[in-house]
Amino acid sequence: MPVEFLSDEQAARYGQYHADPSPEQLTRFFYLSAADKQFLAARRLPHTRLGCAVQLGTLRFLGTFLVDPLQVPPVVVQTLASQLGLAPEQLAPYRDRLNTGYEHQPLIQAYLQYHSFDGRQAFRLTRWLYAQVATSTVRPSVLFDLATAHLVAQRVVLPGVTVLARLIARVRERTGRHLYRQLRARLSPAQQAALEALVQAGPGERLTPLEVLRTAPTRVSAPALVAALRRLDQIRALGVSEVPVQDLPEARLARLARHAQSAWAQTLLRMSEERRLATLLVFAQTLERTATDDILDLFDGLMATLALSGETTRRRERLRSLKDLDQAALVLEQAVRLLLDEAVPDADLRQHVLDRFSKDTLREAADAVQDLARSDEDPLVQALSTRYATVRRFLPALLRGVVLEGTPAAKPLLDAWRFLQVQETGGRGCPKWASAPRAVVPRRWARRVFPAKGQVHPPAYTLCVVERLHQALRRRDVFVRRSERYGDPRAELLRGEAWEQVRDSVARALERATDPQVELARWQQQLAAAYTDVSTNLPHNTALQVLEEDGQPYVSLSALAAQTESNQLRTLRAQLAQRLPQVELAALLLEVDAFTGFARAFTHVADGQPAAPDLPLSICAVLLAQACNIGLKTVARAEVPALTLPHLSWVQQNYLRVETLTAANARLVEAQARLPLAQAWGGGEVASADGMRFVVPVRTIHAGWNRKYFGSERGVTYYNFTSDQFTGFHGIVIPGTLRDSLFILAGLLEQQTSLDPKEIMADTHGYSDVVFGLFALLGYRFSPRLADLPDQRFWRLEKEDDYGELNELSRHVVNARLIADHWDDMLRLAGSLKLGKVKATAVMRTLQRAGSLSGLGRAVAEVGRVEKTLYLLAYVQDEAYRRRILVQLNRGEGRHAVARAVFHGKKGELRQRYREGMEDQLGALGLVVNALVLWNTRYLQQALEQHQAVAEPPEPGDVARLSPLLHEHINMLGRYDFTLPEGIAAGQLRPLRDPTSLEEQLAQLP
């Protein structure tokens, strides 16, 4: 039974003093109460009394007794001796009477009411471990620490380290076997045979069906969409879609699916039959959901491509037809001038025109103008109208392969979709096109779909339905049940009895009242106070002006002046930068791992696998290869077992994934937050969000077009979040350049670090009324940098309120009744987001488009208007607030500059075909940048201390304006050497450079 999950360090730390207790721990565990002193008073001799006190404190602190009771830090003996009025030296005779010490242990245990780890306690711990393993996927080493804490909390004397480790391994093994047995028992013999066939290559075949099915599409085209639908049919043909697994732990099922996604077929064949079938069952169900997502992603990308190509064709034809349009217009222009000639009698006017132009000439000119000059038609309709042949290539397969559901608002669209499905099957009883549902056709399509009364143009009708489906899928009015990203976000919202049980606790957590009138009154008071402050200070606020144009008032705000820098600050920055040691990026990663242990957060994708030898070295090499975009061959070393190319490829495949990157990154963020210099920059309560754009030159369905950022190529946006301590705590990969406001809230709710930012800054494109509303409901403050301030509206809650000089500016009135009517639904939505019941991105999509949740979106937008007005009033009033926003956004942009310098290989292009690969590589980039920031902060802090020892202390404001976003001293190019001096590996710092000698060397240069 493998128990290698326990590291040597963790085993040595178990039940031992690995460091001196902190002052807080001394007070908590080694303070002797009156009852303690009375218990100790029964020991007559000073050394037995002090020795007994040492063991008593040890049991409280460690949860166990030491083999040598006196192997305790001197500070413990000193603390206890001072309370007993004894000298620490009086403890020495206790060592010679160890039998007496052992005799004290049962007495101490009985006094503190601790239980021995007997069979009864082992049974209780086993039940607790089964519950933990069944409901989570924590690593065995983490479970070991949790079990230790649980035993201490239950006042159970800790067993030996091997006993506890073997118990955890046994429970995990049995739980796994039980899960495999349950899943296998739910499969029929036919289903088992179908799953077994996945890992068997057919005669003459090079790839197994498993490897073929898990190969996702990469090309955006109609044939690729048909192939993706065929792949989904093959997955469904396995016949395991309806096998129930909802009652089993979701986290453990996810681990099985993840392992099957990356494991070779030979690896799966070596498993036991129960485990193999369970793994393949879970994988097949997961693959059906992801394959459905791939189809809908393909459909989304294909519709966008069709619109772009159709628009290009439309413009080309428009240019080609301009000559014909000009000629027809000239004919009509001459005819109109003849009609306007007053010298011609009215009775002869018609004949006069016809003498000059024939009826056919005039009719042809009028028809040409009508056909070529359609200024009132939607450009998108015109663009798609020429793409019917392409849509017909994939539409039959799409109609058969995807089962759509929707909200009540989507009923006309679903009716039209079912009509197209019936038309596709044909046969007797097929309804005529004249009976096609008409409610789905908007006005912009009506002219093409209904060319005459009682007529329907089938190609135009089909294109209209497909285009409406595309938009409905984007805003989740239409959804697919077996899908990860296109499912119904409303299905997971708290509702009914579940919501009633948590309503009050959710309201308290959000610091909101359940009565909407209380919240409306509070908002009204805040608005009145904010308007009054701005109005009162208006004569003194030289940066703000209230102007008027065409009777419409607006505000004008002068730009912030550049923040001045003193000579002392510039000198301080230069001297600190000169002191930073020069280092290879590879050595930097190893050094950061030496004092944070972030590499230990990378675990094998298979459950319970022991750690690979020299794993930290391999992890750092893989991270560097990914972050620098240079590939594994560049960092591989044939002479180093941990750096051989096959080993690095194996480590990358089995250890590098989103959850391990997230766990490792959390360690770096936590280490940065503990540094005093980082705390001078901020406390982690403020963050900014912005996107990095990467060109993706390879074929993929997970990239989008944007000429501004990607030119003629396609690309992705890595939307990441930067704290005020310069650390990146979350990142999201977005195909193309979707609206950033969809993802801001997701970053705050889904990030897994110790930071808890309450205020978020973003650029202008990152905000909307709905974003303001949801942020406020969840207790966050949204502070975007505005570029269109004169266009902003200022709102009020009551029309009768008097805001003095700002009355005209604040003439827009919020719909308070709508807020009151939907207040409980808004709390329910906020509670569902806070508790992780629904994904923020899916909810944002539904709310952004005209409040598709039965008016809830409009109500959230009304709340957002109140909160946005409060923000605007603070923004125009407080220069320090505007500067704070600018400073934080500049920190995020500075991190992007460092990330660009790190990501230098392959022209800085991202060459991953699949979403998972993009997330892994960009996650590795964010992790390496965080390691670089942490390393710089650590050395900047040491350099600052050294500088203060020889010069005057800098101003506190100057320290707050230092930055760890430096990389000139870090070599990211050339041959990568993964070696680390023993002292540095043990935790020592590198020697700083001497800026004086550097200046002398520069002075000697010609």
PDB file of C-alpha atoms in Angstrom, residues 421-430:
ATOM      1  CA  GLN A 421     -36.539  19.845 -38.302  1.00  0.00           C
ATOM      2  CA  VAL A 422     -39.862  18.608 -39.694  1.00  0.00           C
ATOM      3  CA  GLN A 423     -39.079  20.139 -43.094  1.00  0.00           C
ATOM      4  CA  GLU A 424     -35.746  18.329 -43.106  1.00  0.00           C
ATOM      5  CA  THR A 425     -37.350  14.922 -42.501  1.00  0.00           C
ATOM      6  CA  GLY A 426     -39.927  15.547 -45.264  1.00  0.00           C
ATOM      7  CA  GLY A 427     -42.510  12.918 -46.082  1.00  0.00           C
ATOM      8  CA  ARG A 428     -46.299  13.001 -45.976  1.00  0.00           C
ATOM      9  CA  GLY A 429     -47.912  15.422 -43.618  1.00  0.00           C
ATOM     10  CA  CYS A 430     -44.981  17.829 -43.832  1.00  0.00           C
TER      11      CYS A 430
END
